[in-house]
PDB file of C-alpha atoms in Angstrom:
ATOM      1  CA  UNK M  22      79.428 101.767  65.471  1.00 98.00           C
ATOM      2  CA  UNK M  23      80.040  98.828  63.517  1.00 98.00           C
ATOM      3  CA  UNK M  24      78.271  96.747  60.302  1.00 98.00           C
ATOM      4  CA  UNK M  25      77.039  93.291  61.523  1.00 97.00           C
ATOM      5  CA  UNK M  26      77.991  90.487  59.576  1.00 96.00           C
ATOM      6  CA  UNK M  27      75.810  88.568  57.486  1.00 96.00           C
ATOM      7  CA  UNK M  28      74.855  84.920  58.275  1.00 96.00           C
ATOM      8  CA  UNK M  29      77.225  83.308  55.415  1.00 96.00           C
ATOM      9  CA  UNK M  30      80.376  85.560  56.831  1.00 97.00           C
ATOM     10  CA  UNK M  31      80.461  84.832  60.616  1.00 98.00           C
ATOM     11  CA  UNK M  32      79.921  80.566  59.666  1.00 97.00           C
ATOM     12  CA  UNK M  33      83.189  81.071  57.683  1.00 97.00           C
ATOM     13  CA  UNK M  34      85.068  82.934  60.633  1.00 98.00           C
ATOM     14  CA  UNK M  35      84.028  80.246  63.102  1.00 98.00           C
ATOM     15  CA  UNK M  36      84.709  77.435  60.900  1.00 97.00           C
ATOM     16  CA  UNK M  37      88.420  79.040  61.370  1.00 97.00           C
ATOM     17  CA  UNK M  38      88.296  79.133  65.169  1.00 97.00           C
ATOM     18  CA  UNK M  39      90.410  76.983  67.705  1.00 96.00           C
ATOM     19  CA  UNK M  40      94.032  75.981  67.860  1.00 95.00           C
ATOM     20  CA  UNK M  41      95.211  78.792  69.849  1.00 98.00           C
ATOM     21  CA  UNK M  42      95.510  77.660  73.715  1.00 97.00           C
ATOM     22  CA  UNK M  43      93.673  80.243  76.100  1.00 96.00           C
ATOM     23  CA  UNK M  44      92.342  82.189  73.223  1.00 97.00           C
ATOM     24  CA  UNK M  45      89.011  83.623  74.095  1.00 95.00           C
ATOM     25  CA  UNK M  46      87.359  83.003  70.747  1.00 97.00           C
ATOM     26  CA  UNK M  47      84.425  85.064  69.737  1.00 96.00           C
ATOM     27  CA  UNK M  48      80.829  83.535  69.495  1.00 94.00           C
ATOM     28  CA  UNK M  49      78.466  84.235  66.147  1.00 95.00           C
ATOM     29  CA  UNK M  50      76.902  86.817  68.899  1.00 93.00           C
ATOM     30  CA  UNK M  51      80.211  89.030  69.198  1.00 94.00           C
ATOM     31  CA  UNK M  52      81.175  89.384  65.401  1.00 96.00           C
ATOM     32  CA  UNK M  53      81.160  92.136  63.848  1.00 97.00           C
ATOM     33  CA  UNK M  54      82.813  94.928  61.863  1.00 98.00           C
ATOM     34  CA  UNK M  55      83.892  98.043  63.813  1.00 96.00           C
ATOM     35  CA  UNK M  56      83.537 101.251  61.915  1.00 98.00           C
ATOM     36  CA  UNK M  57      84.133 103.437  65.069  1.00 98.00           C
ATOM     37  CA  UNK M  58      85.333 102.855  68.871  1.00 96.00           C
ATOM     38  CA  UNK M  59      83.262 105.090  71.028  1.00 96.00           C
ATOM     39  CA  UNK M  60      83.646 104.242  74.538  1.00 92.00           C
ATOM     40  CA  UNK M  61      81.717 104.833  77.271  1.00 93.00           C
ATOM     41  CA  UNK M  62      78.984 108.067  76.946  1.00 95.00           C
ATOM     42  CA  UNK M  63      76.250 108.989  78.625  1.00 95.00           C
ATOM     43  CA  UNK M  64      72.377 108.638  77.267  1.00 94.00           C
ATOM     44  CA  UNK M  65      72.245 112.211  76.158  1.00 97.00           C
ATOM     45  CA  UNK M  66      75.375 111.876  74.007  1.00 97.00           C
ATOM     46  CA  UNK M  67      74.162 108.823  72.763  1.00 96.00           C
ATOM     47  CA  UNK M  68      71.306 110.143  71.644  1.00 97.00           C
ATOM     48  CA  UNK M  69      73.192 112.899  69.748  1.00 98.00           C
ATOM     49  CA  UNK M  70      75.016 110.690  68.053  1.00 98.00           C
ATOM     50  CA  UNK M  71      72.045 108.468  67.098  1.00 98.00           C
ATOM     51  CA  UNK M  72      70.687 111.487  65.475  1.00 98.00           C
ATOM     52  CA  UNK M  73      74.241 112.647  63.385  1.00 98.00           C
ATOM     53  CA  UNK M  74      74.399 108.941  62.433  1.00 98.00           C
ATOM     54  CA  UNK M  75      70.880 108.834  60.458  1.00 97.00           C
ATOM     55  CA  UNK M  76      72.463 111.403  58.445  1.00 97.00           C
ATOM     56  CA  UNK M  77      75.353 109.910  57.199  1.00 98.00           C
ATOM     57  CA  UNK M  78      74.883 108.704  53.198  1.00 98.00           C
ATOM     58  CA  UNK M  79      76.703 105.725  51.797  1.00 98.00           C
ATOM     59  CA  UNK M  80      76.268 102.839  49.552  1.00 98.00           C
ATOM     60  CA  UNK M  81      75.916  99.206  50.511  1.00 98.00           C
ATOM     61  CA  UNK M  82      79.306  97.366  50.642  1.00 98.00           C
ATOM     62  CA  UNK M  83      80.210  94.074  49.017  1.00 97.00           C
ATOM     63  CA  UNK M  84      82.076  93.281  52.001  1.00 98.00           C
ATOM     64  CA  UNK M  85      84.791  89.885  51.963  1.00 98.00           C
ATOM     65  CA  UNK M  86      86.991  88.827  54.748  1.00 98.00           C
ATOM     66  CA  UNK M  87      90.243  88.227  53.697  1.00 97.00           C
ATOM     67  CA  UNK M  88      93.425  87.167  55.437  1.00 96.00           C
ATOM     68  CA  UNK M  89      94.260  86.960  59.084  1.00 98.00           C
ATOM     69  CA  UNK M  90      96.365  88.568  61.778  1.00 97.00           C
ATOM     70  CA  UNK M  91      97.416  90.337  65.021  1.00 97.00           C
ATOM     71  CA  UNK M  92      97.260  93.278  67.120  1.00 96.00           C
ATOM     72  CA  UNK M  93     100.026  93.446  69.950  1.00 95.00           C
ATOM     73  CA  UNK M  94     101.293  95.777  72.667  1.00 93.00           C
ATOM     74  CA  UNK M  95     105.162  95.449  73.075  1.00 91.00           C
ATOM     75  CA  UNK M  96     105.026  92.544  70.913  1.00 91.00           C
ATOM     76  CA  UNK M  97     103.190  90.555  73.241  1.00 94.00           C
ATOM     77  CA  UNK M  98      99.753  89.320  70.523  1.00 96.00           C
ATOM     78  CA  UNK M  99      96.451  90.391  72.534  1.00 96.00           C
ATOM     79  CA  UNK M 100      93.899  90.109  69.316  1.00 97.00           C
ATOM     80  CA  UNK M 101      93.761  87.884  66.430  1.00 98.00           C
ATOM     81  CA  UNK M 102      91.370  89.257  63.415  1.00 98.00           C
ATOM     82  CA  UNK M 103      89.846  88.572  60.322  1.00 98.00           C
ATOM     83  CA  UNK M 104      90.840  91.411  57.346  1.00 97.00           C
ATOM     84  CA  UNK M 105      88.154  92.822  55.694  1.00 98.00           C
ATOM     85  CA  UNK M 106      87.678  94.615  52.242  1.00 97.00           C
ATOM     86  CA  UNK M 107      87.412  96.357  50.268  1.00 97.00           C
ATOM     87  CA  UNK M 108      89.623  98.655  52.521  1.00 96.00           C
ATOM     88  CA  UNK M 109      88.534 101.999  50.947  1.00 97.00           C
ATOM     89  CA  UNK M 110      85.078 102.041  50.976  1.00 97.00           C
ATOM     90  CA  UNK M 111      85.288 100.306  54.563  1.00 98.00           C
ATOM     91  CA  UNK M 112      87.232 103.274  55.863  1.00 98.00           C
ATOM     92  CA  UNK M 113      85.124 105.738  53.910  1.00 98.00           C
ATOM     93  CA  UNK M 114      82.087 104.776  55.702  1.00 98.00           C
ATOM     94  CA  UNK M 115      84.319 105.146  59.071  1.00 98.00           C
ATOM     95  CA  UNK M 116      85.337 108.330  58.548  1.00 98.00           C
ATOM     96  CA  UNK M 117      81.716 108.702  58.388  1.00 98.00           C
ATOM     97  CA  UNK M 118      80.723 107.614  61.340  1.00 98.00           C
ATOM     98  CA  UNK M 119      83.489 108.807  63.095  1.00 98.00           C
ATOM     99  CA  UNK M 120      82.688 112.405  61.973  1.00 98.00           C
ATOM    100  CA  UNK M 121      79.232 111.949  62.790  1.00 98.00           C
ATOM    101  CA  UNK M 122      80.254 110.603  66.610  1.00 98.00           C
ATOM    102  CA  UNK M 123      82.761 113.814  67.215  1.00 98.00           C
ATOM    103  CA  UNK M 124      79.947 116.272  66.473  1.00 98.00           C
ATOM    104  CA  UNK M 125      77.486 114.605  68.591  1.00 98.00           C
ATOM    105  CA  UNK M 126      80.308 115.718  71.108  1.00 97.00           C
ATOM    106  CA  UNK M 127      81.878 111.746  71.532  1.00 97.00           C
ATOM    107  CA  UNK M 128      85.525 111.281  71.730  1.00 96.00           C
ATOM    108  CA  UNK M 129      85.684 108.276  69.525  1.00 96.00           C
ATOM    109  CA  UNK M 130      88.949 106.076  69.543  1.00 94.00           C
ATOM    110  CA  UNK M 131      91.976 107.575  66.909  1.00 92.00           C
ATOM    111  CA  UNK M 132      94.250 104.417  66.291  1.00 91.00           C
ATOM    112  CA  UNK M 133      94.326 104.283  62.194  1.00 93.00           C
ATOM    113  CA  UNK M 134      91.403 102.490  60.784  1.00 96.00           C
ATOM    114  CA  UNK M 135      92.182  98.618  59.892  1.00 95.00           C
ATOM    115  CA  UNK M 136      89.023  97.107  58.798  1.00 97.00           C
ATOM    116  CA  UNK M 137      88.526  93.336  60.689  1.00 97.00           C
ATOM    117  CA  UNK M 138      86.449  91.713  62.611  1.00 98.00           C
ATOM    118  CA  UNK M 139      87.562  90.264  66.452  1.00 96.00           C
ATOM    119  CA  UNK M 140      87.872  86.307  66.353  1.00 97.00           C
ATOM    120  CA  UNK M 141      90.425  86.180  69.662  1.00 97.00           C
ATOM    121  CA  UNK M 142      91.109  87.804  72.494  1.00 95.00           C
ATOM    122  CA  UNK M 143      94.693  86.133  74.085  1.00 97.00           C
ATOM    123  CA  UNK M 144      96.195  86.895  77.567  1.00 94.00           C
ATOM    124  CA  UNK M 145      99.658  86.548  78.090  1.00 92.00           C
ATOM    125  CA  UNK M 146      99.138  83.313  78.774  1.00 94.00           C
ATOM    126  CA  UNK M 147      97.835  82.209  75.682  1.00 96.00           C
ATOM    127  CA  UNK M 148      99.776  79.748  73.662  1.00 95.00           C
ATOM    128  CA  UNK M 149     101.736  80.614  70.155  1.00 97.00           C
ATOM    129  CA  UNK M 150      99.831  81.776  67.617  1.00 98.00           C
ATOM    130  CA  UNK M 151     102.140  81.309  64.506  1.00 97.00           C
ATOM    131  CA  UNK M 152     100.726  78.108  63.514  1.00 97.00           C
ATOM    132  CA  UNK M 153      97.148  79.558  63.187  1.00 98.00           C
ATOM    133  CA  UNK M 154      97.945  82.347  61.245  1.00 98.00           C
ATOM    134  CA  UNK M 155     100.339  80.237  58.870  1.00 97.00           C
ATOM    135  CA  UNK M 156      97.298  77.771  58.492  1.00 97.00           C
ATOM    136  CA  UNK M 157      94.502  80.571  57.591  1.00 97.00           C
ATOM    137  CA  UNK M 158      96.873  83.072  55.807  1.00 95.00           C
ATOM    138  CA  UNK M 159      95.048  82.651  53.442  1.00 97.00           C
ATOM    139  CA  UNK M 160      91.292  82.384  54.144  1.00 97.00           C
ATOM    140  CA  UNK M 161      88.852  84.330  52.157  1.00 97.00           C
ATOM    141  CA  UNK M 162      84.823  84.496  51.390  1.00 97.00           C
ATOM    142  CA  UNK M 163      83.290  85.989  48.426  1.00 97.00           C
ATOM    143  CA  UNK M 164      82.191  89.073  48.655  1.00 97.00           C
ATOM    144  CA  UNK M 165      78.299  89.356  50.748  1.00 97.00           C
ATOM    145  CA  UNK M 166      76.328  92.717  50.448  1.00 97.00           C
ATOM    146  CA  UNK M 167      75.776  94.974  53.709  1.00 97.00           C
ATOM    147  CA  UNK M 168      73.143  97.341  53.670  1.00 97.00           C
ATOM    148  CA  UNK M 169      73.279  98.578  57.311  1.00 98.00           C
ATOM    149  CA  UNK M 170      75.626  99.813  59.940  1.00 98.00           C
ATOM    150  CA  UNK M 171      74.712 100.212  63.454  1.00 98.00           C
ATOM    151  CA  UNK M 172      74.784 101.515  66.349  1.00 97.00           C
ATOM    152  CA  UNK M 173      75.808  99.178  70.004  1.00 96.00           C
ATOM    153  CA  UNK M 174      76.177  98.861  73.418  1.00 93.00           C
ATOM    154  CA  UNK M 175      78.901  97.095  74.579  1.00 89.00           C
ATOM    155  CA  UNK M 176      78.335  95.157  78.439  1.00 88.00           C
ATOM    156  CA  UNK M 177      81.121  93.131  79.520  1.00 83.00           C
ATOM    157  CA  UNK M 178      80.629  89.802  80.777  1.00 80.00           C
ATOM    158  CA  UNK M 179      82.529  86.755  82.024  1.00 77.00           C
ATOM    159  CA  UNK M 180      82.058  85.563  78.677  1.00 72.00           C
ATOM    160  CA  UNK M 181      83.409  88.497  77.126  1.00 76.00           C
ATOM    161  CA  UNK M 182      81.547  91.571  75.717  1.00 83.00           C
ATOM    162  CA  UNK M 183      77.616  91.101  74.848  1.00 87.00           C
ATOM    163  CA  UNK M 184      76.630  93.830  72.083  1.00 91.00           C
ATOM    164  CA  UNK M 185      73.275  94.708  71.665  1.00 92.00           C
ATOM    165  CA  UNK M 186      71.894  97.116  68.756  1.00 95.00           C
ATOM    166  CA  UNK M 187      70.649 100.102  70.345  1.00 95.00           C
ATOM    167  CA  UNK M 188      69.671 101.680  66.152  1.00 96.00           C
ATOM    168  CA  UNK M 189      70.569 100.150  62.710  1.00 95.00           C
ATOM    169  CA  UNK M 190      70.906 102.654  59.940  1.00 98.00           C
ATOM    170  CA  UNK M 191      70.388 101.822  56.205  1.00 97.00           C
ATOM    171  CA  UNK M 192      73.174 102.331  53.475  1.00 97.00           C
ATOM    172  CA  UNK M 193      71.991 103.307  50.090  1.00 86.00           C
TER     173      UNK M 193
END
């Protein structure tokens, strides 16, 4: 479950992109804003949680990106992302969604919520990444309104994951 990102956003995160050896950067296709991690359920699940989803209120967020960083396991860097604000009412919405996904009978993911949006994916192999985050420490947009959140499938490729909206829901 995730908000897409408007047009004006995802130029400004590729313009970013590069200067990371073996990073598997993320094309305008793949970016997005998770809300919640789902995993893998079957159609009949999904279709529970389409149905808790159209139920969730919320108001259209001014979303900005702002800042960069990591995610690691054992200190070894396997993500770089984009931050994304304004923090609260991102991870109001989440708890949202995330609600909504655990009574349709999903097991979404529980890692805290830290709002960003994917630009890397790095093996061990990858080279340093220091450099880029120094450089783009600090990048930010202006703020861009999103109206909708919605709901994917995720099918993994050799060019990385390929998302398609299975239902968009309106936030008003």
């Amino acid at each position: 479950i995730a908000l897409p990102l408007p047009a004006p956003l995802v130029a400004q995160a590729l313009a970013i992109t590069g200067g990371v050896a073996g990073a598997r950067w993320q094309s305008a296709e793949q970016l997005h804003l998770t809300l919640t991690f789902i995993g893998e359920v079957d159609e009949a699940c999904a279709g529970r949680i389409d149905a808790e989803l159209h139920a969730v209120r919320h108001p259209a967020i001014d979303v900005a990106l702002a800042g960069v960083g990591h995610f690691a396991k054992r200190d070894i860097p396997h993500t770089l992302w984009l931050g994304a604000t304004p923090r609260t009412s991102l991870a109001d919405l989440a708890a949202k969604t995330t609600a909504a996904a655990r009574r349709a009978g999903a097991s979404p993911e529980t890692r805290a919520y830290v709002p960003h949006v994917t630009l890397a994916r790095l093996s061990r192999s990858s080279g340093p990444i220091d450099a880029f985050l120094a450089a783009h420490g600090a990048f930010a947009t202006g703020p861009v309104t999103v109206d909708r959140f919605c709901l994917y499938e995720s099918t993994l490729g050799q060019g990385g994951s390929a998302y398609s909206v299975l239902a968009d829901y309106r936030l008003r």
